[in-house]
Coordinates of C-alpha atoms in Angstrom, one line a residue:
M126 CA 75.0 39.8 49.9
A127 CA 71.4 39.6 49.0
D128 CA 70.2 36.5 47.0
V129 CA 69.4 37.9 43.5
S130 CA 67.7 34.5 42.5
K131 CA 65.1 34.9 45.1
E132 CA 61.6 36.0 43.7
P133 CA 60.0 39.1 44.9
P134 CA 57.4 38.4 47.5
R135 CA 54.4 39.8 45.4
Q136 CA 55.5 37.7 42.5
G137 CA 55.7 34.6 44.6
A138 CA 52.4 35.2 46.0
A139 CA 50.9 35.8 42.6
K140 CA 52.4 32.4 41.3
W141 CA 51.1 30.5 44.1
I142 CA 47.5 31.9 43.8
N143 CA 47.6 31.0 40.0
G144 CA 48.9 27.6 40.7
I145 CA 45.8 27.1 43.1
A146 CA 43.3 28.5 40.5
R147 CA 44.8 26.0 37.9
E148 CA 44.4 23.3 40.3
I149 CA 40.7 24.1 40.8
A150 CA 39.9 24.5 37.3
E151 CA 41.5 21.0 36.5
V152 CA 39.4 19.4 39.2
S153 CA 36.1 21.2 38.0
R154 CA 36.6 19.7 34.3
P155 CA 34.2 16.9 33.7
D156 CA 36.8 14.6 32.1
S157 CA 39.4 15.4 34.9
H158 CA 41.1 12.6 36.8
T159 CA 42.7 14.8 39.2
S160 CA 41.5 13.8 42.8
L161 CA 39.6 16.7 44.7
W162 CA 41.1 15.6 47.9
R163 CA 44.4 16.7 46.5
I164 CA 43.4 20.2 46.4
L165 CA 41.0 20.7 49.2
P166 CA 43.6 21.2 52.0
V167 CA 45.6 23.6 50.0
A168 CA 42.4 25.5 49.0
A169 CA 41.3 25.6 52.6
G170 CA 44.7 26.8 53.7
A171 CA 44.7 29.6 51.0
S172 CA 41.3 30.7 52.1
I173 CA 42.2 31.0 55.7
I174 CA 45.3 33.0 54.7
L175 CA 43.2 35.3 52.5
V176 CA 40.8 35.9 55.3
I177 CA 43.6 36.8 57.8
T178 CA 45.3 38.9 55.3
L179 CA 41.9 40.8 54.4
I180 CA 41.3 41.2 58.2
V181 CA 44.7 42.8 58.8
L182 CA 44.2 45.1 55.8
L183 CA 40.8 46.1 57.0
W184 CA 42.2 46.8 60.5
I185 CA 44.9 49.0 59.0
V186 CA 42.4 51.1 57.0
V187 CA 40.1 51.5 60.0
A188 CA 43.0 52.5 62.2
I189 CA 44.2 55.2 59.5
L190 CA 40.6 56.5 59.2
S191 CA 40.4 56.6 63.1
G192 CA 43.5 58.8 63.4
L193 CA 45.9 55.9 64.2
N194 CA 43.9 55.0 67.3
A195 CA 42.7 51.5 68.1
P196 CA 39.4 50.7 66.4
D197 CA 36.3 50.7 68.6
P198 CA 34.8 47.3 69.5
Q199 CA 32.0 47.9 67.1
A200 CA 34.3 48.0 64.1
V201 CA 36.2 44.9 65.3
S202 CA 32.8 43.0 65.5
R203 CA 32.1 44.1 62.0
L204 CA 35.4 43.0 60.7
L205 CA 35.1 39.6 62.2
T206 CA 31.6 39.2 60.9
A207 CA 32.6 40.1 57.3
A208 CA 35.8 37.6 57.5
I209 CA 33.4 34.8 58.9
S210 CA 31.0 35.4 55.9
M211 CA 33.8 35.2 53.5
T212 CA 35.1 32.1 54.8
A213 CA 31.8 30.6 54.8
L214 CA 31.2 31.8 50.9
I215 CA 34.7 30.3 50.0
G216 CA 33.8 27.0 51.6
A217 CA 30.3 26.7 50.0
S218 CA 32.1 27.5 46.6
L219 CA 34.4 24.8 47.1
G220 CA 31.6 22.3 48.2
A221 CA 29.6 23.3 45.2
V222 CA 32.6 22.5 42.9
Y223 CA 32.9 19.2 44.4
A224 CA 29.2 18.3 44.2
F225 CA 29.0 19.3 40.6
R226 CA 32.1 17.3 39.5
K227 CA 30.7 14.3 41.5
Q228 CA 27.5 14.6 39.6
L229 CA 29.2 14.9 36.2
L230 CA 31.2 12.0 36.8
A231 CA 28.1 10.0 37.9
E232 CA 26.2 10.9 34.7
R233 CA 29.2 10.0 32.6
E234 CA 29.5 6.7 34.2
G235 CA 25.6 6.1 33.7
V236 CA 25.9 7.0 30.1
R237 CA 28.8 4.5 29.7
A238 CA 27.0 1.8 31.4
E239 CA 23.9 2.4 29.2
Q240 CA 25.9 2.4 26.0
Q241 CA 27.5 -0.8 27.1
V242 CA 24.2 -2.6 27.7
Y243 CA 22.9 -1.3 24.3
S244 CA 26.2 -2.7 22.7
E245 CA 25.7 -6.0 24.4
R246 CA 22.0 -6.2 23.3
F247 CA 23.0 -5.5 19.8
V248 CA 25.6 -8.2 19.4
K249 CA 23.2 -10.9 21.1
A250 CA 20.4 -9.8 18.7
A251 CA 22.9 -10.1 15.8
E252 CA 24.1 -13.5 16.8
L253 CA 20.5 -14.7 17.2
L254 CA 19.7 -13.2 13.5
A255 CA 22.5 -15.4 12.3
H256 CA 21.2 -18.6 13.9
E257 CA 20.3 -21.5 11.8
R258 CA 16.9 -21.9 13.2
P259 CA 14.0 -19.7 12.0
S260 CA 12.7 -19.3 15.5
A261 CA 15.9 -18.0 16.8
R262 CA 16.2 -15.7 13.8
L263 CA 12.7 -14.3 14.5
A264 CA 13.7 -13.8 18.1
G265 CA 16.9 -11.9 17.0
L266 CA 14.8 -9.8 14.6
H267 CA 12.3 -8.7 17.4
S268 CA 15.3 -7.9 19.6
L269 CA 16.9 -5.6 17.0
T270 CA 13.6 -3.9 16.4
S271 CA 13.0 -3.4 20.1
L272 CA 16.7 -2.0 20.6
A273 CA 16.3 0.3 17.6
D274 CA 13.1 1.7 19.6
D275 CA 15.2 2.2 22.8
W276 CA 18.4 3.4 21.3
R277 CA 18.1 6.6 19.3
Q278 CA 22.0 6.9 18.7
G279 CA 22.2 3.4 17.4
R280 CA 18.9 3.3 15.3
Q281 CA 20.7 3.6 12.2
S282 CA 22.9 0.7 13.1
C283 CA 19.9 -1.5 13.8
A284 CA 18.1 -0.5 10.6
S285 CA 21.2 -1.4 8.5
A286 CA 21.5 -4.6 10.2
I287 CA 18.0 -5.6 9.5
A288 CA 18.3 -4.3 5.7
S289 CA 21.7 -6.3 5.4
Y290 CA 19.6 -9.5 6.5
L291 CA 17.1 -8.8 4.0
R292 CA 19.4 -8.6 1.2
L293 CA 20.8 -12.1 1.7
P294 CA 19.5 -14.6 -0.8
P295 CA 16.3 -16.0 0.7
P296 CA 16.2 -19.9 1.5
D297 CA 12.9 -21.3 0.2
D298 CA 11.4 -22.6 3.4
A299 CA 8.2 -21.5 5.2
G300 CA 10.1 -20.4 8.3
E301 CA 12.3 -18.1 6.6
R302 CA 9.5 -16.5 4.6
E303 CA 7.9 -15.8 8.0
V304 CA 11.0 -14.1 9.4
R305 CA 11.3 -11.9 6.3
R306 CA 7.5 -11.1 6.3
T307 CA 8.0 -9.9 10.0
A308 CA 11.2 -8.0 9.0
W309 CA 9.5 -6.0 6.2
K310 CA 6.4 -5.3 8.6
S311 CA 8.8 -3.9 11.3
V312 CA 10.4 -1.7 8.6
H313 CA 7.0 -0.6 7.4
D314 CA 5.6 0.0 10.8
R315 CA 8.4 2.4 11.6
L316 CA 7.8 4.6 8.5
M317 CA 4.1 5.3 9.1
D318 CA 4.4 8.3 11.5
P319 CA 7.2 10.9 11.2
S320 CA 6.4 12.2 14.6
A321 CA 6.7 8.9 16.5
T322 CA 9.5 8.5 19.0
N323 CA 10.4 5.2 17.2
S324 CA 10.4 6.5 13.7
W325 CA 12.9 5.5 11.3
H326 CA 12.6 8.8 9.2
R327 CA 15.9 10.6 8.3
E328 CA 17.4 7.1 8.3
E329 CA 19.0 5.5 5.2
L330 CA 17.5 2.2 4.4
D331 CA 19.8 0.4 1.9
F332 CA 18.3 -2.8 0.5
S333 CA 20.5 -2.7 -2.6
G334 CA 21.7 -6.0 -4.4
G335 CA 18.9 -8.1 -2.8
T336 CA 16.4 -10.4 -4.5
Y337 CA 12.8 -9.6 -3.7
Q338 CA 9.5 -11.3 -4.4
F339 CA 7.1 -9.3 -1.8
V340 CA 7.9 -5.9 -0.5
D341 CA 5.1 -3.9 1.2
L342 CA 5.6 -0.2 2.1
D343 CA 1.9 0.9 1.4
S344 CA 1.2 4.3 3.1
A345 CA 4.7 4.7 4.4
M346 CA 5.6 8.3 5.1
L347 CA 9.2 9.0 3.8
H348 CA 10.2 12.3 5.1
N349 CA 13.8 13.0 4.3
T350 CA 14.3 9.3 4.0
R351 CA 16.3 7.4 1.4
V352 CA 15.2 4.1 0.5
L353 CA 17.8 2.3 -1.9
F354 CA 17.1 -0.7 -4.1
R355 CA 19.8 -0.4 -6.4
D356 CA 20.9 -3.2 -8.5
C357 CA 18.1 -5.6 -7.1
I358 CA 16.1 -8.2 -8.6
F359 CA 12.3 -8.2 -8.2
K360 CA 10.6 -11.3 -9.6
D361 CA 7.3 -13.2 -9.6
G362 CA 5.6 -10.9 -7.1
E363 CA 4.4 -7.5 -6.0
L364 CA 6.0 -4.3 -4.9
R365 CA 3.4 -2.3 -3.0
L366 CA 3.9 1.8 -2.7
T367 CA 0.3 2.5 -2.5
G368 CA -0.4 5.9 -0.7
V369 CA 3.3 6.4 0.0
G370 CA 4.3 10.2 0.9
L371 CA 7.6 11.3 -0.1
V372 CA 8.7 14.8 1.4
G373 CA 12.2 15.3 0.6
G374 CA 12.8 11.7 0.0
R375 CA 13.7 9.3 -2.5
I376 CA 13.2 5.8 -3.7
D377 CA 16.0 4.6 -5.9
F378 CA 15.8 1.5 -8.1
T379 CA 18.6 2.3 -10.4
G380 CA 20.0 -0.8 -12.3
S381 CA 17.5 -3.1 -10.9
S382 CA 15.6 -5.6 -12.9
F383 CA 11.8 -6.4 -12.8
V384 CA 10.4 -9.7 -14.1
N385 CA 6.8 -10.6 -14.0
M386 CA 6.0 -8.0 -11.3
K387 CA 3.2 -5.7 -10.5
I388 CA 4.2 -2.4 -9.0
F389 CA 1.3 -0.6 -7.2
M390 CA 2.0 3.1 -6.8
V391 CA -1.7 4.4 -6.6
G392 CA -2.2 7.7 -4.8
M393 CA 1.6 8.4 -4.2
R394 CA 2.7 12.1 -3.3
L395 CA 6.1 13.4 -4.3
E396 CA 6.8 16.9 -2.7
D397 CA 9.7 19.0 -1.7
N398 CA 12.3 17.8 -4.1
S399 CA 11.3 14.0 -3.9
H400 CA 12.4 11.6 -6.6
I401 CA 11.7 8.0 -7.8
Y402 CA 14.6 6.6 -9.8
L403 CA 14.1 3.9 -12.3
D404 CA 17.2 4.7 -14.4
D405 CA 19.0 1.8 -16.1
T406 CA 16.4 -0.7 -15.1
K407 CA 15.5 -3.9 -17.1
I408 CA 11.7 -4.5 -17.0
T409 CA 9.9 -7.4 -18.4
D410 CA 6.3 -8.6 -18.2
S411 CA 5.7 -6.1 -15.5
D412 CA 2.9 -3.7 -14.9
F413 CA 3.3 -0.3 -13.0
Y414 CA 0.5 1.3 -11.6
P415 CA 1.1 5.0 -10.9
V416 CA -2.6 5.9 -10.7
A417 CA -3.6 9.4 -9.3
V418 CA 0.0 10.2 -8.3
N419 CA 0.7 13.8 -7.6
I420 CA 4.2 15.0 -8.5
A421 CA 5.0 18.5 -7.2
G422 CA 7.3 20.9 -8.6
G423 CA 10.9 20.2 -8.2
S424 CA 10.0 16.3 -7.8
S425 CA 10.2 13.7 -10.6
M426 CA 9.7 10.2 -11.6
R427 CA 12.7 9.0 -13.9
V428 CA 12.9 6.0 -16.2
R429 CA 15.9 7.0 -18.3
S430 CA 18.1 4.6 -20.4
A431 CA 15.9 1.8 -19.2
E432 CA 15.1 -1.4 -21.3
V433 CA 11.3 -2.1 -21.1
H434 CA 9.8 -5.0 -22.8
D435 CA 6.2 -6.5 -22.7
S436 CA 5.2 -4.1 -19.9
N437 CA 3.0 -1.3 -19.1
F438 CA 3.0 2.0 -17.1
K439 CA -0.8 2.5 -16.3
F440 CA -1.1 6.0 -15.1
D441 CA -4.7 5.8 -16.0
A442 CA -6.9 3.4 -13.9
D443 CA -8.3 0.3 -15.6
D444 CA -11.9 0.6 -14.6
L445 CA -14.0 3.3 -16.0
M446 CA -15.2 4.6 -12.4
S447 CA -11.8 5.0 -11.0
Y448 CA -10.6 6.7 -14.4
M449 CA -13.5 9.3 -14.1
F450 CA -12.6 10.2 -10.5
Q451 CA -8.8 10.2 -10.5
G452 CA -8.4 13.5 -12.3
R453 CA -8.2 15.8 -9.5
D454 CA -5.4 13.8 -7.9
S455 CA -3.6 13.1 -11.1
V456 CA -1.2 16.1 -11.5
I457 CA 2.3 16.3 -12.9
A458 CA 3.8 19.7 -11.7
G459 CA 7.3 18.3 -11.7
E460 CA 9.0 15.9 -14.2
V461 CA 8.3 12.5 -15.8
D462 CA 11.1 11.2 -18.0
F463 CA 11.5 8.3 -20.3
S464 CA 14.6 9.7 -22.2
E465 CA 16.8 7.3 -24.1
S466 CA 14.8 4.1 -23.0
K467 CA 14.1 1.3 -25.2
L468 CA 10.3 0.8 -25.1
T469 CA 9.2 -2.5 -26.9
N470 CA 5.6 -3.9 -26.6
V471 CA 4.9 -1.2 -24.1
S472 CA 1.8 0.9 -23.4
I473 CA 1.9 4.2 -21.4
R474 CA -1.6 5.8 -20.7
M475 CA -1.7 9.1 -18.8
H476 CA -4.7 10.8 -20.5
A477 CA -6.4 11.5 -17.1
Y478 CA -3.5 13.6 -15.8
T479 CA -3.0 17.2 -15.8
L480 CA 0.6 18.5 -16.8
A481 CA 0.7 21.7 -14.8
A482 CA 3.5 23.6 -15.7
G483 CA 5.5 20.3 -15.7
R484 CA 7.7 18.3 -18.0
L485 CA 7.2 15.3 -20.1
F486 CA 10.2 13.7 -21.8
F487 CA 10.6 10.8 -24.3
S488 CA 13.5 12.5 -26.2
G489 CA 15.6 9.8 -27.8
A490 CA 13.4 7.0 -26.7
V491 CA 13.6 4.0 -29.1
T492 CA 10.0 2.6 -29.6
D493 CA 8.7 -0.5 -31.2
N494 CA 5.1 -1.5 -30.9
F495 CA 4.6 1.4 -28.5
R496 CA 1.5 3.2 -27.5
L497 CA 1.4 6.6 -25.7
S498 CA -1.3 8.9 -24.6
P499 CA 0.1 12.0 -23.0
P500 CA -2.0 14.2 -20.3
G501 CA -5.0 15.5 -21.8
T502 CA -4.8 18.9 -20.1
M503 CA -1.6 20.8 -20.3
E504 CA -1.6 24.0 -18.5
G505 CA 0.8 26.7 -17.5
H506 CA 4.3 26.8 -19.1
V507 CA 4.7 23.2 -19.9
Y508 CA 7.3 21.4 -21.8
V509 CA 6.5 18.2 -23.6
N510 CA 9.2 16.4 -25.8
L511 CA 8.1 13.4 -27.8
D512 CA 11.2 13.2 -30.1
V513 CA 11.0 9.4 -30.3
K514 CA 13.0 7.1 -32.7
A515 CA 10.4 4.8 -34.2
M516 CA 11.9 1.3 -35.0
G517 CA 8.5 -0.3 -35.2
P518 CA 4.7 0.5 -35.0
T519 CA 4.6 3.7 -32.8
E520 CA 1.2 5.3 -31.9
I521 CA 0.8 8.6 -30.0
R522 CA -2.7 9.7 -29.4
I523 CA -3.2 13.4 -28.1
G524 CA -6.6 14.4 -26.7
P525 CA -9.3 14.9 -26.3
G526 CA -7.8 17.9 -24.2
Q527 CA -6.0 21.2 -24.5
I528 CA -2.9 23.2 -24.1
D529 CA -2.8 26.8 -22.9
G530 CA 0.9 27.5 -22.6
G531 CA 4.4 26.2 -23.2
D532 CA 5.6 23.9 -26.0
L533 CA 4.7 20.5 -27.2
R534 CA 7.0 19.2 -29.6
I535 CA 7.1 16.1 -31.9
R536 CA 10.4 16.0 -33.9
P537 CA 11.0 12.1 -34.5
L538 CA 14.4 10.9 -35.1
E539 CA 15.3 9.0 -38.1
G540 CA 14.0 5.3 -37.8
V541 CA 12.2 2.5 -39.8
P542 CA 9.9 4.1 -42.5
A543 CA 6.2 4.3 -42.1
T544 CA 6.1 3.4 -38.4
L545 CA 4.9 6.5 -36.6
D546 CA 1.2 7.5 -36.1
V547 CA 0.2 10.7 -34.5
D548 CA -3.4 11.7 -33.7
F549 CA -4.6 14.9 -32.2
V550 CA -8.4 14.2 -31.2
N551 CA -10.8 17.0 -30.5
Y552 CA -7.8 19.1 -29.3
Q553 CA -7.9 22.7 -28.3
V554 CA -4.8 25.1 -28.8
L555 CA -5.6 27.9 -26.3
G556 CA -1.8 29.1 -26.0
G557 CA 1.7 28.0 -26.2
E558 CA 3.0 26.3 -29.4
V559 CA 2.7 22.9 -31.1
M560 CA 5.6 21.8 -33.2
V561 CA 5.8 19.0 -35.6
Q562 CA 8.5 18.2 -37.8
T563 CA 7.2 16.2 -40.6
R564 CA 10.1 15.6 -43.1
Q565 CA 11.4 12.4 -41.4
N566 CA 10.8 9.1 -43.2
V567 CA 9.4 7.5 -40.0
W568 CA 5.8 9.0 -40.6
K569 CA 2.9 6.6 -41.4
S570 CA 0.0 8.9 -40.5
F571 CA -0.7 12.4 -39.1
R572 CA -4.1 13.7 -38.0
F573 CA -5.1 17.2 -36.4
D574 CA -8.5 17.5 -35.4
H575 CA -9.1 20.6 -33.4
I576 CA -12.1 22.3 -31.8
G577 CA -12.6 26.0 -31.1
E578 CA -10.6 28.8 -32.4
I579 CA -6.6 28.2 -32.6
V580 CA -5.1 30.8 -30.1
G581 CA -1.8 29.4 -29.8
N582 CA 0.9 28.7 -32.5
L583 CA 0.9 25.6 -34.8
N584 CA 4.4 25.1 -36.3
F585 CA 4.4 22.4 -38.8
N586 CA 4.8 22.5 -42.6
L587 CA 2.6 19.5 -43.9
S588 CA 5.4 18.5 -46.2
F589 CA 5.3 14.9 -45.3
P590 CA 7.1 12.3 -47.3
P591 CA 5.1 10.6 -50.0
G592 CA 2.5 7.9 -48.9
V593 CA 1.9 9.5 -45.5
E594 CA -1.8 9.7 -44.6
V595 CA -2.5 13.2 -43.6
D596 CA -5.8 14.6 -42.3
V597 CA -5.5 18.2 -41.0
D598 CA -8.7 20.1 -39.9
L599 CA -7.8 23.4 -41.2
D600 CA -9.5 24.7 -44.5
P601 CA -7.4 26.6 -46.8
E602 CA -8.8 30.0 -46.0
D603 CA -7.6 29.5 -42.4
M604 CA -4.3 28.4 -43.6
Y605 CA -4.2 31.7 -45.7
S606 CA -5.3 33.9 -43.1
A607 CA -2.8 32.2 -40.6
R608 CA 0.2 32.9 -43.1
R609 CA -1.0 36.6 -43.9
A610 CA -1.2 37.2 -39.9
R611 CA 2.3 35.7 -39.4
R612 CA 3.7 37.9 -42.2
R613 CA 2.1 41.0 -40.6
Q614 CA 3.6 40.3 -37.3
Q615 CA 7.1 39.9 -38.9
A616 CA 6.7 43.1 -40.7
R617 CA 5.6 44.8 -37.7
R618 CA 8.7 43.8 -35.7
E619 CA 11.0 44.8 -38.7
V620 CA 9.5 48.3 -39.6
G621 CA 6.6 48.7 -37.3
P622 CA 3.0 48.7 -38.1
P623 CA 1.6 50.8 -41.1
A624 CA -0.7 53.6 -40.3
G625 CA -4.3 52.5 -39.7
D626 CA -3.2 48.8 -39.6
D627 CA -4.2 47.2 -36.5
G628 CA -2.9 43.6 -37.7
G629 CA -6.3 42.3 -38.4
A630 CA -8.5 40.2 -36.4
V631 CA -6.7 37.0 -36.9
G632 CA -3.2 38.4 -36.0
T633 CA -4.4 40.1 -32.8
S634 CA -6.1 36.9 -31.7
G635 CA -2.8 34.8 -32.1
A636 CA -4.1 32.6 -34.7
A637 CA -2.2 29.5 -35.9
A638 CA 0.8 29.7 -38.0
V639 CA 1.2 27.0 -40.6
E640 CA 4.1 27.1 -42.8

C-alpha cells in the first residue's frame, strides 16, 4: 500500500531549494550571525545537482530534436561547456556573497571600535573637567573640544557638556577664570563659519540658569542655532553680540536678570525668522546698544513683560559721526515689542532707524520718567502702537521724519494726570493715518508741527482735558477744509458724487481729517 504521507517529489525538491535560498539570504544579511561555512557545502552540492539535471534535460531535448538519435560530439561539447560555465558562475556568486558579508562585518566592527574609542575619550575628558586643579580642567576642556571636532555624531554631547560646565557657579580664582575664558573662546570659534567641518551650527547651546560676567560671541554666525540663556544672572560685566548674524536662529534670555551690564549688539542681523527674546527679564543699571541692527521681516526683538529700571536701549549711536552714518544699516522690517513692560527711568532712542513695513509695540507699557524717540522714517504698511500707561513723566518725541503708510497710534491708557508729553517735530504725513486719542487725563502737552502738505489722515479731535498745553500747526481754514473734504467723501460713499462734483482739490489729495 502506498505511503500517503510521503510528499510528491516535485514538492519536496521545491521545499529543499527554498530552504537553501533562505539560508543564503540569512547569511547575506549584514547583522547575521549564521556561519557561511554551514551553508557552503550544501550550496555547492545543490549547484552540482542542478548542473547535472540541466545537462540531462538538455541532452533529452537535443535527442528529441535529433529524432531520438544520439547527439553528435559537437552538441555534447557545447553541453559540457554550458554546464561548466554555469558551475563557474554559481561558484563566483557564492564567493561574492561571502566577500560582501565579510566586508560588511569588518566595517561594522570598525565602526563599533571607533565609537568605543570616542566614548572612552569623552569619559576621560569629562573626568578631567571635574578635576579640582585648574590645569587639569583646562586639559579636559581642550580634550572635549578636540573630540567634538572629530566626532560628528557626538558633537551635541560635547557642546552640552561644555555648556553644563559653564553653568556651574564660578569660583573666584584666576585659574578658573582662565578655564572659563578658554571655554567661551572654544564656543565662539566654532560658531564663526557655518561651512566649517567643526562648526557647531544646528546644535543647541543651553547656558540657562548660569551666572555670567563676561560673554563674548562677537561676529558669531548662528544659522539654525538656538542659544539659550534662560533664567540667568548677568552682573557687573559685558555681553558682546556685536556683528552676530542670525539666520533661522534665536537667542533666548527669557526670565534672566541684568545688573550693571553693557550689552553690545552693534551691527546684528536677524534674518529668516530669527528672534531675540528678552521677555520677563529684570534689567537694572544696564545699557543695551542695538546700533545699526537690521531686523528682517518675520524676525523680532521682544522685551515683553519686562521690568526695566535706570537703563537705556540705545538704538541710536552716542557719537555724532556714527549716528549720521548708521541709517542705511538701521532697518526694522520685522518687529520690536516692549508691550506690558514696566519702564522706569528708561530712555529708548531709535530716531536714526527706518521702520520699513515693520511693527513697533509699546501697548500697555507702564512708564515713569520715560523718554522715547521712535524711528524717524516710517515707510510701507507700518504699525506703531504707543498706547502707554503713563505713571510718571513720559516724553515721546516723533520726528523730524515722515510716515507714508500704515498706522501710528497714540491712545494712552488711564494713568497719573498731567504726565504725558507728545511732540511731533517737522513731521510729514505722506500717507497712512496718525491717530491720537486726547480725552484721557494723562496728557500734559501735545505739539504737532508738520511740514509740507498733509496727504494722509490725521485722526484726533483736539478735545484735551483742561490745562493741557496744545500747539497744533493747522490753521482754522485748513481744519475747515479738512472737515468739508471728509463730509464729501462720506456723502460720496452713501449716495454717490453729485453731478459736476469732483470732490474738490483738498478731497482728491487726501487731506487731513481733523474731528
